[in-house]
Short mmCIF file of C-alpha atoms in Angstrom, two decimals:
data_model
loop_
_atom_site.label_atom_id
_atom_site.label_comp_id
_atom_site.label_asym_id
_atom_site.label_seq_id
_atom_site.Cartn_x
_atom_site.Cartn_y
_atom_site.Cartn_z
CA UNK N 820 0.00 0.00 0.00
CA UNK N 821 0.99 3.61 -0.43
CA UNK N 822 3.13 4.84 2.39
CA UNK N 823 2.81 4.36 6.11
CA UNK N 824 0.28 7.15 6.56
CA UNK N 825 -3.46 6.98 6.55
CA UNK N 826 -5.12 7.89 3.25
CA UNK N 827 -7.00 11.17 3.59
CA UNK N 828 -9.62 12.46 1.15
CA UNK N 829 -9.57 16.27 1.11
CA UNK N 830 -12.63 18.47 0.55
CA UNK N 831 -11.51 19.11 -3.04
CA UNK N 832 -11.51 15.35 -3.70
CA UNK N 833 -7.74 14.97 -3.74
CA UNK N 834 -6.06 12.07 -1.96
CA UNK N 835 -3.15 12.40 0.47
CA UNK N 836 -1.14 9.63 2.12
CA UNK N 837 2.21 11.28 2.70
CA UNK N 838 5.27 11.58 0.49
CA UNK N 839 5.50 9.58 -2.72
CA UNK N 840 8.55 7.31 -2.53
CA UNK N 841 9.17 6.90 -6.27
CA UNK N 842 12.33 8.78 -7.22
CA UNK N 843 11.16 9.05 -10.85
CA UNK N 844 7.70 10.47 -10.05
CA UNK N 845 8.16 14.00 -8.79
CA UNK N 846 5.47 16.64 -8.48
CA UNK N 847 6.46 18.13 -11.84
CA UNK N 848 5.79 14.82 -13.64
CA UNK N 849 2.73 15.05 -15.90
CA UNK N 850 1.39 11.82 -14.37
CA UNK N 851 2.22 12.65 -10.75
CA UNK N 852 -1.38 13.03 -9.51
CA UNK N 853 -2.83 9.79 -10.93
CA UNK N 854 0.26 7.76 -9.99
CA UNK N 855 0.31 9.21 -6.49
CA UNK N 856 -3.42 8.63 -5.94
CA UNK N 857 -3.29 5.07 -7.30
CA UNK N 858 -0.27 4.37 -5.09
CA UNK N 859 -2.02 5.82 -2.03
CA UNK N 860 -5.00 3.56 -2.67
CA UNK N 861 -2.75 0.51 -3.04
CA UNK N 862 -3.73 -0.02 -6.68
CA UNK N 863 -0.16 0.05 -7.95
CA UNK N 864 3.39 -0.54 -6.86
CA UNK N 865 6.67 0.39 -8.42
CA UNK N 866 9.06 -1.89 -10.18
CA UNK N 867 11.23 -2.23 -7.13
CA UNK N 868 10.97 -0.04 -4.07
CA UNK N 869 12.18 3.27 -5.48
CA UNK N 870 11.09 3.51 -9.11
CA UNK N 871 7.77 3.50 -10.93
CA UNK N 872 8.99 3.98 -14.51
CA UNK N 873 6.03 6.14 -15.64
CA UNK N 874 7.18 6.21 -19.27
CA UNK N 875 7.71 2.44 -19.58
CA UNK N 876 5.00 0.31 -21.19
CA UNK N 877 2.51 -1.16 -18.75
CA UNK N 878 2.42 -4.95 -18.79
CA UNK N 879 -0.58 -7.25 -19.28
CA UNK N 880 -0.31 -8.61 -15.73
CA UNK N 881 -0.05 -5.12 -14.24
CA UNK N 882 -3.20 -4.03 -16.08
CA UNK N 883 -5.03 -7.14 -14.84
CA UNK N 884 -4.12 -6.36 -11.24
CA UNK N 885 -5.20 -2.72 -11.43
CA UNK N 886 -8.42 -3.48 -13.34
CA UNK N 887 -9.41 -6.30 -10.96
CA UNK N 888 -8.90 -4.00 -7.98
CA UNK N 889 -10.64 -0.95 -9.47
CA UNK N 890 -13.70 -2.89 -10.64
CA UNK N 891 -13.90 -5.22 -7.63
CA UNK N 892 -13.24 -8.62 -9.19
CA UNK N 893 -12.66 -10.96 -6.27
CA UNK N 894 -9.53 -13.06 -6.25
CA UNK N 895 -9.17 -16.53 -4.80
CA UNK N 896 -6.51 -19.19 -4.64
CA UNK N 897 -4.41 -19.45 -7.77
CA UNK N 898 -5.46 -22.55 -9.69
CA UNK N 899 -3.27 -22.47 -12.77
CA UNK N 900 -6.35 -23.62 -14.73
CA UNK N 901 -6.58 -20.73 -17.17
CA UNK N 902 -3.15 -20.17 -18.73
CA UNK N 903 0.05 -22.16 -19.00
CA UNK N 904 2.15 -19.21 -17.75
CA UNK N 905 -0.07 -17.97 -14.91
CA UNK N 906 0.41 -19.86 -11.66
CA UNK N 907 1.64 -19.56 -8.09
CA UNK N 908 5.14 -18.77 -9.39
CA UNK N 909 3.84 -15.26 -10.20
CA UNK N 910 1.75 -14.37 -7.12
CA UNK N 911 1.88 -10.60 -7.71
CA UNK N 912 -0.49 -10.84 -10.67
CA UNK N 913 -1.70 -14.44 -11.09
CA UNK N 914 -4.81 -14.25 -8.88
CA UNK N 915 -5.94 -11.05 -10.61
CA UNK N 916 -5.47 -12.53 -14.08
CA UNK N 917 -7.43 -15.62 -13.08
CA UNK N 918 -10.22 -13.50 -11.55
CA UNK N 919 -10.61 -11.58 -14.79
CA UNK N 920 -10.38 -14.76 -16.89
CA UNK N 921 -13.07 -16.42 -14.76
CA UNK N 922 -15.35 -13.48 -15.53
CA UNK N 923 -14.64 -13.45 -19.27
CA UNK N 924 -12.74 -10.14 -19.12
CA UNK N 925 -9.33 -11.32 -20.34
CA UNK N 926 -8.24 -14.06 -22.67
CA UNK N 927 -4.85 -15.40 -23.49
CA UNK N 928 -3.30 -16.16 -26.81
CA UNK N 929 -4.32 -19.16 -28.90
CA UNK N 930 -1.34 -21.14 -27.63
CA UNK N 931 -2.63 -21.23 -24.03
CA UNK N 932 -0.38 -18.47 -22.71
CA UNK N 933 -1.38 -15.11 -21.21
CA UNK N 934 2.07 -13.48 -21.28
CA UNK N 935 1.66 -11.34 -18.12
CA UNK N 936 5.08 -9.71 -18.61
CA UNK N 937 4.38 -8.52 -22.16
CA UNK N 938 3.46 -4.88 -22.84
CA UNK N 939 -0.28 -4.56 -23.36
CA UNK N 940 -1.56 -2.96 -26.54
CA UNK N 941 -4.14 -0.20 -26.72
CA UNK N 942 -6.41 -2.61 -28.59
CA UNK N 943 -6.20 -5.14 -25.73
CA UNK N 944 -7.06 -2.44 -23.16
CA UNK N 945 -10.04 -1.35 -25.25
CA UNK N 946 -11.27 -4.96 -25.41
CA UNK N 947 -11.00 -5.34 -21.62
CA UNK N 948 -12.97 -2.15 -21.01
CA UNK N 949 -15.59 -3.01 -23.63
CA UNK N 950 -16.18 -6.29 -21.77
CA UNK N 951 -16.47 -4.51 -18.41
CA UNK N 952 -18.37 -1.37 -19.40
CA UNK N 953 -20.15 -2.48 -22.55
CA UNK N 954 -18.80 0.51 -24.43
CA UNK N 955 -15.70 1.62 -26.29
CA UNK N 956 -13.21 3.77 -24.39
CA UNK N 957 -10.68 6.26 -25.70
CA UNK N 958 -7.09 5.83 -24.63
CA UNK N 959 -3.94 6.99 -26.38
CA UNK N 960 -1.09 4.76 -27.44
CA UNK N 961 2.60 5.52 -27.44
CA UNK N 962 4.58 5.14 -30.66
CA UNK N 963 4.59 1.33 -30.36
CA UNK N 964 0.83 0.85 -29.96
CA UNK N 965 1.25 0.21 -26.23
CA UNK N 966 0.42 2.37 -23.20
CA UNK N 967 2.83 3.82 -20.69
CA UNK N 968 2.40 3.10 -16.99
CA UNK N 969 1.76 6.80 -16.31
CA UNK N 970 -0.78 7.16 -19.09
CA UNK N 971 -2.66 4.06 -17.90
CA UNK N 972 -2.82 5.42 -14.34
CA UNK N 973 -4.25 8.67 -15.66
CA UNK N 974 -6.83 6.69 -17.66
CA UNK N 975 -7.85 4.23 -14.91
CA UNK N 976 -8.28 6.82 -12.15
CA UNK N 977 -11.47 8.10 -13.80
CA UNK N 978 -13.06 4.80 -12.76
CA UNK N 979 -11.98 4.96 -9.11
CA UNK N 980 -14.76 6.03 -6.79
#
């Protein structure tokens, strides 16, 4: 979870839980607010203790974890029943991937693999949100057709209530 402090919701709707610990997410970063708020709420973690890498592509497993948490998909014990590469060896994301798979929100590739450590494409994000919301969403891609971690946090925070 974000910091050691209690999460406080201010009158203006902003969230505060103390100082952000990511060395690469300072207050002048364009994605500071959504990253900070998602971190405070425990929706995201860095890649390691000190860095978030806001301009790096977000991975399929990371998106599954955030989406499952934001939309309240309950996790349970990891079964390994859905994908050949999603099991208890990857506890940080496996239960979230399985929760979404059990609800028809995510699918793997035709070869039985999910590839949780592969960058997710904008198209794949749009499919996930169409399955959850029943409508098409607008989200921008980077030059490779993927989404940065910072951009995804900015996008997902509109669904946090």
